[in-house]
XYZ file of C-alpha atoms in Angstrom:
565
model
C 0.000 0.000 0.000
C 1.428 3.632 -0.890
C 2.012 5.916 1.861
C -0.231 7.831 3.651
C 1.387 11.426 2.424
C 1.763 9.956 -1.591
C -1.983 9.704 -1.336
C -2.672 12.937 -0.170
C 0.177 14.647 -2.423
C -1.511 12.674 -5.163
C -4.813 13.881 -4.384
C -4.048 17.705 -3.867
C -1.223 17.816 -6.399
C 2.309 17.916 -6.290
C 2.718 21.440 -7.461
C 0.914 22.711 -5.038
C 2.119 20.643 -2.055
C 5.652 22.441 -2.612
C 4.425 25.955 -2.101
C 1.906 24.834 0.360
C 2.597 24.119 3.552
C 1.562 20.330 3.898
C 0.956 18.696 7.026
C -0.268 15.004 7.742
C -0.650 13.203 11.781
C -2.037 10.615 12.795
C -5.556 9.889 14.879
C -3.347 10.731 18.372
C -2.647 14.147 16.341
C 1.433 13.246 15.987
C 3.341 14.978 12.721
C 3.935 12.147 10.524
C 4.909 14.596 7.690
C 5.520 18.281 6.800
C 7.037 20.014 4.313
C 9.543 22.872 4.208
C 6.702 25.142 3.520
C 4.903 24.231 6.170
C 8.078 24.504 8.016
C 8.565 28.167 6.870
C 4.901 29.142 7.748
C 5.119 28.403 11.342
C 8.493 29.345 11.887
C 10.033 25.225 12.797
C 12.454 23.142 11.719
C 10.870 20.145 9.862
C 12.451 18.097 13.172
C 10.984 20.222 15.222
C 7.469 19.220 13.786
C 7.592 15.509 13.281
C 6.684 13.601 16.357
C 5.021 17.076 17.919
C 1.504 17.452 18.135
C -0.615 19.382 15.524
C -2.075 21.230 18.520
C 1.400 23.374 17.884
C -0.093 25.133 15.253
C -3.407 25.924 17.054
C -3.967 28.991 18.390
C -4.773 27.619 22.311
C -8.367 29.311 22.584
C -9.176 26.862 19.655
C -7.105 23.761 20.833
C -10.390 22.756 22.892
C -12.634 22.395 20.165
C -9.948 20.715 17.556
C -9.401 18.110 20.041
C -12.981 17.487 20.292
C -12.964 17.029 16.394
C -10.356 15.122 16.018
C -12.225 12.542 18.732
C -15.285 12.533 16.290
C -13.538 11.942 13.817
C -11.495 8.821 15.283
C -15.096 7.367 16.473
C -15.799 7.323 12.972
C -18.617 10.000 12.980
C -18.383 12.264 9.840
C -16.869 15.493 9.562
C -17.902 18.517 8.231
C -14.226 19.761 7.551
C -13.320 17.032 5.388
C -12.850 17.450 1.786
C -13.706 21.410 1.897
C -11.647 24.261 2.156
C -12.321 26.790 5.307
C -10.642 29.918 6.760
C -9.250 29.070 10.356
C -6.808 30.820 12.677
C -3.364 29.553 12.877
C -0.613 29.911 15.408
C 3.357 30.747 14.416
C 6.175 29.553 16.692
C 6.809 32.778 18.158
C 2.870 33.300 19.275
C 1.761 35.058 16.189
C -2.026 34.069 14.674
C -2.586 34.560 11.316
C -5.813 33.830 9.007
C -5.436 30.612 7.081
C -6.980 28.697 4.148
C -7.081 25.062 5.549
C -8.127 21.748 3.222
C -8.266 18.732 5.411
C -8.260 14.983 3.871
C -9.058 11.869 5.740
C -8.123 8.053 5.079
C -7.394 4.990 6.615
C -4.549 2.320 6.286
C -3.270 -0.689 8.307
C -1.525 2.375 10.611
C -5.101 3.633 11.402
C -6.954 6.997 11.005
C -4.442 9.704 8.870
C -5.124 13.189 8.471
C -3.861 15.491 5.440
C -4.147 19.095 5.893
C -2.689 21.843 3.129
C -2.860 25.659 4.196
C -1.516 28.500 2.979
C -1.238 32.609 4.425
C -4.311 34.490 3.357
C -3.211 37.610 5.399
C -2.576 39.986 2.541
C -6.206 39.045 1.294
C -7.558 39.807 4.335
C -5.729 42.918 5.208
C -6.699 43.683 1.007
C -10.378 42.914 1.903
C -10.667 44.716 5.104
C -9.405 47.787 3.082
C -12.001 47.125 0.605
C -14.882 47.325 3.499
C -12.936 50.264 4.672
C -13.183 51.890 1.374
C -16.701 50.998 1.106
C -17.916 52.568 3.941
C -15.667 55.571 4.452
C -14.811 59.044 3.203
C -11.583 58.589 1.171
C -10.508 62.326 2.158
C -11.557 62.380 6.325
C -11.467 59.205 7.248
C -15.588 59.975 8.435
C -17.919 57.451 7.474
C -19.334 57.668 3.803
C -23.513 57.614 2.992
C -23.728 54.261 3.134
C -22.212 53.686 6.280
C -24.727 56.389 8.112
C -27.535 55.258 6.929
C -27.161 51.477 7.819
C -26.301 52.478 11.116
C -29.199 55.085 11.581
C -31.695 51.928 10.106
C -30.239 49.868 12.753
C -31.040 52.560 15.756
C -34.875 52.925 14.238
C -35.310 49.234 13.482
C -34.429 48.789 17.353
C -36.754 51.928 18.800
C -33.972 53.859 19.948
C -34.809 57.362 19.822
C -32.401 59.214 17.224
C -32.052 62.431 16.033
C -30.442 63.694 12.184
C -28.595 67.214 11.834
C -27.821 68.350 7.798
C -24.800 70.562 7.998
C -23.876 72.612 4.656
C -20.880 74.849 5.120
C -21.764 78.272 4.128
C -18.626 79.952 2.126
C -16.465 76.852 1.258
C -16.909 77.664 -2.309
C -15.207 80.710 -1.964
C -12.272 78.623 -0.029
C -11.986 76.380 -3.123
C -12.129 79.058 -5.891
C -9.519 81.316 -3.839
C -6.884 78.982 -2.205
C -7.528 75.943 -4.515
C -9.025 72.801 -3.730
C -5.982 71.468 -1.334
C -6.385 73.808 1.201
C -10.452 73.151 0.713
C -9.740 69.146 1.176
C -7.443 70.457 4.449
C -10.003 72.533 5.686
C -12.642 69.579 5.012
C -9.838 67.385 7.073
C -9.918 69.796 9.901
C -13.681 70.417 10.032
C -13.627 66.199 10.378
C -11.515 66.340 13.748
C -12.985 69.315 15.394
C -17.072 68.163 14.745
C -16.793 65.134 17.235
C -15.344 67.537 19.698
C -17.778 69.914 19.196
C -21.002 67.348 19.603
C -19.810 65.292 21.814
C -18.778 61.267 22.024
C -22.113 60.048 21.265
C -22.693 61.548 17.745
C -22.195 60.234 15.026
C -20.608 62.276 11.951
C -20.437 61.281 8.020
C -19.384 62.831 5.235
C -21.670 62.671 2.555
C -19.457 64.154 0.100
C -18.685 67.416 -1.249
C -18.842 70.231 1.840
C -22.185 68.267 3.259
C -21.930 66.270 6.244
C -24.770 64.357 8.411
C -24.304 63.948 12.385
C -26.328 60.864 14.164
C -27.692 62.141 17.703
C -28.833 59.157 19.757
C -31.291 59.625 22.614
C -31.919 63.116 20.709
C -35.680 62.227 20.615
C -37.130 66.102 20.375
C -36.598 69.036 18.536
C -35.317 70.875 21.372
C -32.790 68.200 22.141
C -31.937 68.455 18.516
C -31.804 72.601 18.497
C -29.267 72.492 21.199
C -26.689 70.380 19.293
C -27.459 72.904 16.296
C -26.825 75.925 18.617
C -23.980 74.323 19.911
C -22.427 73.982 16.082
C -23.289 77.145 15.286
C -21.738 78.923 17.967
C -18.278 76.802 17.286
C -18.510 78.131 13.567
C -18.609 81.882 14.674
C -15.446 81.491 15.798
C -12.284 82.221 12.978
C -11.433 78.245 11.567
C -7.317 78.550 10.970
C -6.426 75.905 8.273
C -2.515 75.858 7.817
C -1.501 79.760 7.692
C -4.991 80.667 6.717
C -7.548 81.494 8.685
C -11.279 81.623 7.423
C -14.783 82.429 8.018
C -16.833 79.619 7.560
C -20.568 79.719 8.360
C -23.210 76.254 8.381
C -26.806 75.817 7.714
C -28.164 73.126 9.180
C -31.414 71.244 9.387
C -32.925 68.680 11.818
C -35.177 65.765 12.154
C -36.341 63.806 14.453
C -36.828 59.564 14.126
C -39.257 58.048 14.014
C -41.909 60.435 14.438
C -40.364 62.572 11.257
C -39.080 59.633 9.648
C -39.627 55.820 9.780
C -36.312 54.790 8.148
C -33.080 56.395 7.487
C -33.771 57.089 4.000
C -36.858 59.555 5.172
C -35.199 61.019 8.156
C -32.645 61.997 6.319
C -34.183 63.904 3.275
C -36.648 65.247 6.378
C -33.414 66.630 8.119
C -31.700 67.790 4.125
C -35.109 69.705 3.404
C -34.883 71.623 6.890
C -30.949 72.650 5.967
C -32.172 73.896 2.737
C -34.620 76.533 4.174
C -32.485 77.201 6.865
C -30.521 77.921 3.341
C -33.142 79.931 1.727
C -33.565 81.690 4.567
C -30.171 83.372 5.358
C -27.796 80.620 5.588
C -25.702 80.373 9.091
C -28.624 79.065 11.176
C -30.609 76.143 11.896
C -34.338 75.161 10.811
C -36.133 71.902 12.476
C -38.288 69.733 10.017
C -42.056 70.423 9.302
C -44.704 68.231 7.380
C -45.061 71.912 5.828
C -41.816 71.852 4.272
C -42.273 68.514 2.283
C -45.500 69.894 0.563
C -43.189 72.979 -0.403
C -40.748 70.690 -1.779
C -43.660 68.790 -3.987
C -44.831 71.817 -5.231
C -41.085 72.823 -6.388
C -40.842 69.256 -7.955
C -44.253 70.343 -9.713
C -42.781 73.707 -10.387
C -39.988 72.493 -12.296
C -41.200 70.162 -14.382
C -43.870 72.840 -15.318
C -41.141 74.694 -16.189
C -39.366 72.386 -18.255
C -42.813 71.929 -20.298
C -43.020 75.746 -20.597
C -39.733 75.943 -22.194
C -40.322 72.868 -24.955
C -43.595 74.465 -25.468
C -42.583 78.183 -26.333
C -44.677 79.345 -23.608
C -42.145 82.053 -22.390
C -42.647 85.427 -23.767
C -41.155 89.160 -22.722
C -42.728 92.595 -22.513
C -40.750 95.475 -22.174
C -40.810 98.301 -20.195
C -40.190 101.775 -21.082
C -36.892 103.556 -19.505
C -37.385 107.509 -19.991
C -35.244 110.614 -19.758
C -37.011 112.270 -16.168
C -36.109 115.759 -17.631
C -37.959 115.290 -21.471
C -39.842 112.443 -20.871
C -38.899 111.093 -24.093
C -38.334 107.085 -23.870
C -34.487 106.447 -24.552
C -34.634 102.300 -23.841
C -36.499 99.131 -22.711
C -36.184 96.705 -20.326
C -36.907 93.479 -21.339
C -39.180 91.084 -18.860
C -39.796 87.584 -18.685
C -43.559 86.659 -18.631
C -45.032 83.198 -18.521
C -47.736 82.435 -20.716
C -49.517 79.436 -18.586
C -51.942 77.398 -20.605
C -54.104 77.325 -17.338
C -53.341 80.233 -15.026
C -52.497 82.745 -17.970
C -50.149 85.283 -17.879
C -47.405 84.897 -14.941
C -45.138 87.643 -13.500
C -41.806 86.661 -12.352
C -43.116 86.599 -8.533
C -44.819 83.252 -9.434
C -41.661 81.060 -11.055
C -38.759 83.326 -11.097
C -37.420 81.905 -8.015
C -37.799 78.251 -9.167
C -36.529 78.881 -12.687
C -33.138 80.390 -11.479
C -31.667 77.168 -10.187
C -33.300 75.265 -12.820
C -31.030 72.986 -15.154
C -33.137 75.464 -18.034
C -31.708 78.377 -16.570
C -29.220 78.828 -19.069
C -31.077 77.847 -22.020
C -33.767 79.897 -20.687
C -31.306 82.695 -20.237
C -30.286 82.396 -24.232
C -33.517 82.788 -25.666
C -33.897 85.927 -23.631
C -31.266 87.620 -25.036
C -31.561 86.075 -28.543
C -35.605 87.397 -28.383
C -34.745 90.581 -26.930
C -31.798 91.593 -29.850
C -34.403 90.421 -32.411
C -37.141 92.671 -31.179
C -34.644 95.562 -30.721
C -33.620 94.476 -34.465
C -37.300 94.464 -36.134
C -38.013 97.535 -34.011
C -35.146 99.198 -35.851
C -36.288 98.164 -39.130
C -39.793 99.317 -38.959
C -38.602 102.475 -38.470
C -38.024 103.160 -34.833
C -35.452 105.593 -33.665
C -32.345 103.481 -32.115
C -33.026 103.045 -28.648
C -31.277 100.657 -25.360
C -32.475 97.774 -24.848
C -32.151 96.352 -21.102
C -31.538 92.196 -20.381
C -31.950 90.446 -16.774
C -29.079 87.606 -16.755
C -29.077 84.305 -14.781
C -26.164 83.409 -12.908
C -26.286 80.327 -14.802
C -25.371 82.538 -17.912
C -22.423 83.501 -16.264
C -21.290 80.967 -14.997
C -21.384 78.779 -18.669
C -18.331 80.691 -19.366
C -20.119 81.046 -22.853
C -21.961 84.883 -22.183
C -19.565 87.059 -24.242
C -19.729 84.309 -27.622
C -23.283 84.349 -26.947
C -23.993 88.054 -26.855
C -21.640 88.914 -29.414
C -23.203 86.232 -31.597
C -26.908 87.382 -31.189
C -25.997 91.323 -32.114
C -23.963 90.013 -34.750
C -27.166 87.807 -36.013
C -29.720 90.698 -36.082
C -26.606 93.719 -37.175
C -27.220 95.336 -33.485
C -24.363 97.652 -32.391
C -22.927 96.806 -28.934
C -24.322 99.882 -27.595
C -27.735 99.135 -28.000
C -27.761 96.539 -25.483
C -27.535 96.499 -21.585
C -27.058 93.803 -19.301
C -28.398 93.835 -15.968
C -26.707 91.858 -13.362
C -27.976 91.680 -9.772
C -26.195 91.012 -6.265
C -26.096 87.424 -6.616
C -23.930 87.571 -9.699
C -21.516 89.908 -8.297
C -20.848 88.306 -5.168
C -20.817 85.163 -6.981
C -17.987 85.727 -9.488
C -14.409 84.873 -10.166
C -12.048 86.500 -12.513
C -12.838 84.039 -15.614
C -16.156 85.437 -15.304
C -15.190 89.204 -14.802
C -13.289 88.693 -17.950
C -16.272 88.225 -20.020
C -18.122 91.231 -18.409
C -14.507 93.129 -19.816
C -14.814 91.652 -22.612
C -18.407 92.167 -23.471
C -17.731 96.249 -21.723
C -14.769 96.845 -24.245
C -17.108 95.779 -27.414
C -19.423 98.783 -25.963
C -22.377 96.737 -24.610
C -23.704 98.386 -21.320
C -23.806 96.623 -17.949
C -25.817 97.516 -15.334
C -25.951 96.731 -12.252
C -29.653 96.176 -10.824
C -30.986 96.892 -7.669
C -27.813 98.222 -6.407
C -27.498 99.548 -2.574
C -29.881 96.486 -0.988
C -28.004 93.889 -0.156
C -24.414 93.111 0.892
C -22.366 94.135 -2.187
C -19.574 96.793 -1.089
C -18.641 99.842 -3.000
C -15.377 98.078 -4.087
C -17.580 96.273 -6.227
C -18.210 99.319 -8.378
C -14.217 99.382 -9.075
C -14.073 95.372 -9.481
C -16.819 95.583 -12.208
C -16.293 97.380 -15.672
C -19.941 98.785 -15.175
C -21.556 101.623 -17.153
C -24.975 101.980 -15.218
C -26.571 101.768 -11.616
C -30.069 101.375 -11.240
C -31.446 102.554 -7.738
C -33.859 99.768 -6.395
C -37.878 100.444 -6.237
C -37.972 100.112 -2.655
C -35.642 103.427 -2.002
C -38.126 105.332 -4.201
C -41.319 104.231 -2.936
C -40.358 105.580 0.573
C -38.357 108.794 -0.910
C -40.901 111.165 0.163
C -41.686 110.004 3.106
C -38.324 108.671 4.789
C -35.255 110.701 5.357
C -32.941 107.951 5.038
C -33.808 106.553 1.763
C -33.457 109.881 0.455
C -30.261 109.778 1.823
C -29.582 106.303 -0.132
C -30.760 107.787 -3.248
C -28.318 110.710 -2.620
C -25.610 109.232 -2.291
C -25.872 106.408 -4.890
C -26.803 109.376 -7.130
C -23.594 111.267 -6.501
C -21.017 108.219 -6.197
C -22.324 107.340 -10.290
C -22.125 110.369 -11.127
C -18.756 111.347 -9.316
C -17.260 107.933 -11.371
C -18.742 108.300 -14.378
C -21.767 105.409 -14.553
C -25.219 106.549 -15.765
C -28.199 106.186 -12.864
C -31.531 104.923 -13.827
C -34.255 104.794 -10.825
C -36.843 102.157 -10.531
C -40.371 102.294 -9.296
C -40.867 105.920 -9.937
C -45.077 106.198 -9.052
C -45.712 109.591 -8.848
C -44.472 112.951 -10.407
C -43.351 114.130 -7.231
C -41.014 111.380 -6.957
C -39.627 112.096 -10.615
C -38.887 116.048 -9.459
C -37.003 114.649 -6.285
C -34.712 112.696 -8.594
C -34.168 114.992 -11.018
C -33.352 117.089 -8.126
C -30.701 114.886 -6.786
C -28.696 115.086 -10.284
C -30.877 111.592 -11.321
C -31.232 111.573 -15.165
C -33.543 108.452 -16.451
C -35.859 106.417 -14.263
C -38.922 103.518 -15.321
C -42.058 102.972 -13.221
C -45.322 102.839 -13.722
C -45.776 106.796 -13.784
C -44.432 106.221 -17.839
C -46.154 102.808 -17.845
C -45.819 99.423 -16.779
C -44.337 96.214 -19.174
C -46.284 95.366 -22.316
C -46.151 92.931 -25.105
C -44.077 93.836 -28.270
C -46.781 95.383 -30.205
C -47.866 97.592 -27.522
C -44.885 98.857 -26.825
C -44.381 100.038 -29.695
C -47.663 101.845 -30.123
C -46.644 103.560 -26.786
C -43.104 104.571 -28.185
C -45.238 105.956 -31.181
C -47.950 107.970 -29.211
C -44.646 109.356 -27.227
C -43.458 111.102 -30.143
C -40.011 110.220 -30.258
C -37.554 108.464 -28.837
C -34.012 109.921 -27.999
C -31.434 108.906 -30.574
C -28.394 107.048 -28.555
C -24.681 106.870 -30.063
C -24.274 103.643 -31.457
């Protein structure tokens, strides 16, 4: 009869027995053979393993049950080891455990009960597949737990009852870190924000990163929204302090939004779009505070899903029109320009004023296509205008930030006036707040571009918000238009006058052109002409109307003044 370990070589191979480490003992669990892999594995001579027992190689909190096996096993009762290849734990000479791939064979000869056993080192696969998991459920840049990873712990927590609470935080200002210093000192700042959270909330929250600058924090036993608020307060206080990345230091704000499980969310899917809609008013609202889910702000959402894909129907449809809105000279009251303004033509509702979808339209993915036709309408009325006769006259356009941002707004105004023979200066572009706090110097080079070709830009609505007067000198502007809500109260309050004033004398001391808005009364119009203001719009010279009206107005007017072109 052939040896015990020619069998089992036979049976596994003998290629493979010479880079495994092969191992055979009898039913007493004595080394009858082994290999010099085997001998390299665990760190023995092959001496040193023949005669020893196999428990050598078993880590001791295991040796228990092997022996117990190995008894079954000599009583003849089957195994369920034999003939399949496991994962077990093995144990090196110097004390050292390792994960092993282990094939045990069985026979019997006229020596008794023999056991075969090949193994091999899967360490590197495991350390490989452990990195995988990591990888799988983390954030590659902080270390944080990814999306995944959150929200199969958060299901866990609400599967069990535990009351939970979900915080939305979306840093307010990063984009400005990233456009300024570059994206690594926006990853390091990302890093930093990933250490100092925990310490901030505490050892019991949880934090993710979902990716981007938007990270989600797990609050456990934060069943209420008060609970909830104070964590929020808590953040928001930390982020009014200065954040120093590196040798930067930098203002960062967060918005942040709550909700509560289960009663605001059954699973952790719900709770946290609940808690995302709450950070996005908290958004809309300001930024740099926190807002607590409300049933209320889920039927807002629906109605924006609604809104948009109105919107998107509206566009395919043609359903967008403009009406323009005389801009006169206050001293002649002869028009000189028009504004153009979006209008709505709903199949249903009729016709809609920018109140009712402006807001919804400008973060729309149509935004920019939206923006195009606008101008390409508005330089072909301005063109047909021209050749029926009309006196050359301004014509104003409202931009989306989603114009500007293409990186395509010069090509795209200079192709449209080059399409309908328009000169550069018969076209204005208004820009508002958003726009100029928004941009970088790519964009500012189109607005230098677009300013050296001779076409007007305006900046609407200016002295209302948070732009500074530097802006004036960053810009290449040529006109500021005074916002409605300074004229309405011009009579009556002392200190919009005073706005008026002085936006009327800082134009005019560098050179832009003022238009005011709003103007309602005649008494208004003598005020601003007063205060060295030139041209105004309102409804005093008439509100916006359709093409064809417009130009029966211009007509009844008498004139219109003739502008260099």
């Amino acid at each position: 009869m052939d040896h015990p370990v020619t069998e089992v070589a036979g049976a596994f191979g003998l290629a493979r027995a010479a880079t495994y480490a092969f191992i055979t003992s009898d039913e007493r669990g004595r080394i009858t053979f082994a290999n010099a892999a085997a001998a390299a594995l665990f760190g023995y001579s092959i001496g040193e393993l023949l005669g020893a027992n196999i428990g050598l190689i078993v880590p001791e909190r295991f040796r228990a049950s092997h022996e117990a096996g190995m008894a079954r096993m000599a009583r003849h009762e089957p195994s369920r080891l034999s003939g399949r290849t496991v994962e077990v734990m093995a144990r090196r000479r110097d004390g050292g455990e390792f994960p092993a791939e282990f094939t045990l064979s069985m026979w019997r000869d006229r020596s008794g009960l023999g056991f075969g056993a090949i193994l091999r080192d899967i360490s590197e696969w495991r350390a490989r597949d452990e990195r995988l998991v990591q990888l799988a459920h983390h954030d590659l840049l902080t270390g944080l737990p990814n999306r995944a990873c959150f929200e199969e712990a958060l299901d866990a927590r609400l599967a069990a009852g535990n009351a939970v609470g979900v915080l939305m935080l979306d840093l307010d200002g990063f984009k400005e870190v990233n456009d300024s210093w570059g994206h690594s000192t926006g990853d390091a700042l990302l890093q930093t924000l990933a250490i100092r959270l925990p310490a901030w909330l505490g050892a019991n929250a949880v934090l993710a990163r979902f990716g981007g600058d938007e990270f989600a924090v797990m609050l456990p036993n934060a069943g209420d929204t008060p609970t909830l608020a104070a964590s929020a307060t808590t953040l928001l206080e930390a982020f009014g302090a200065p954040l120093r990345v590196g040798c930067h230091t930098f203002h960062i704000g967060v918005s942040i939004g709550g909700a509560v499980g289960s009663t605001q969310g059954a699973s952790a899917e719900e709770l946290i779009g609940n808690a995302d809609l709450a950070m996005f008013r908290a958004k809309q609202e300001g930024k740099r505070r926190f807002r607590a889910f409300q049933p209320a702000m889920r039927s807002a959402l629906l109605s924006r899903l609604a809104m948009r894909a109105e919107l998107h129907a509206a566009a395919r449809a043609g359903e967008f029109v403009l009406h323009y809105q005389p801009q006169v000279a206050l001293e002649t009251g002869r028009i000189v320009g028009a504004e153009a303004l979006l209008r709505w033509q709903h199949p249903q509702r009729g016709l809609l004023l920018p109140g009712a979808f402006l807001s919804h339209l400008e973060d729309h993915p149509l935004a920019l296509e939206v923006g195009q036709w606008v101008v390409e309408e508005a330089c072909r009325q301005a063109a047909l205008w021209r050749d029926a006769g009309h006196p050359v006259m301004r014509m104003g356009v409202n931009l989306f930030a989603a114009q500007v941002r293409s990186r395509t707004l010069a090509s795209d105004v200079v192709d449209a006036l080059r399409r309908h023979r328009l000169s550069p200066g018969m076209l204005e572009l208004e820009i508002t707040e958003t726009i100029v706090l928004s941009v970088d110097e790519a964009d500012l080079d189109q607005f230098r571009d677009l300013h050296r070709r001779g076409v007007g830009i305006a900046f609407d609505d200016f002295g209302t918000g948070y732009a500074s007067l530097s802006s004036l000198k960053r810009f290449p502007l040529t006109r500021l238009k005074i916002d409605r809500g300074f004229v309405r109260d011009l009579m009556a309050e002392r200190h919009d006058a005073a706005v008026v004033r002085a936006i009327v004398q800082i134009g005019n001391d560098i050179g832009l052109n003022i238009i005011a808005e709003g103007i309602e009364t005649k008494d208004q119009e003598a005020r601003l002409v007063e205060m060295g203001c030139r041209q105004g719009q309102g409804y005093l010279y008439g509100k916006a109307l359709p093409a064809a009206q417009f130009a029966d107005l211009v007509r009844a007017s008498g004139s219109l003044e003739r502008l260099a072109g």
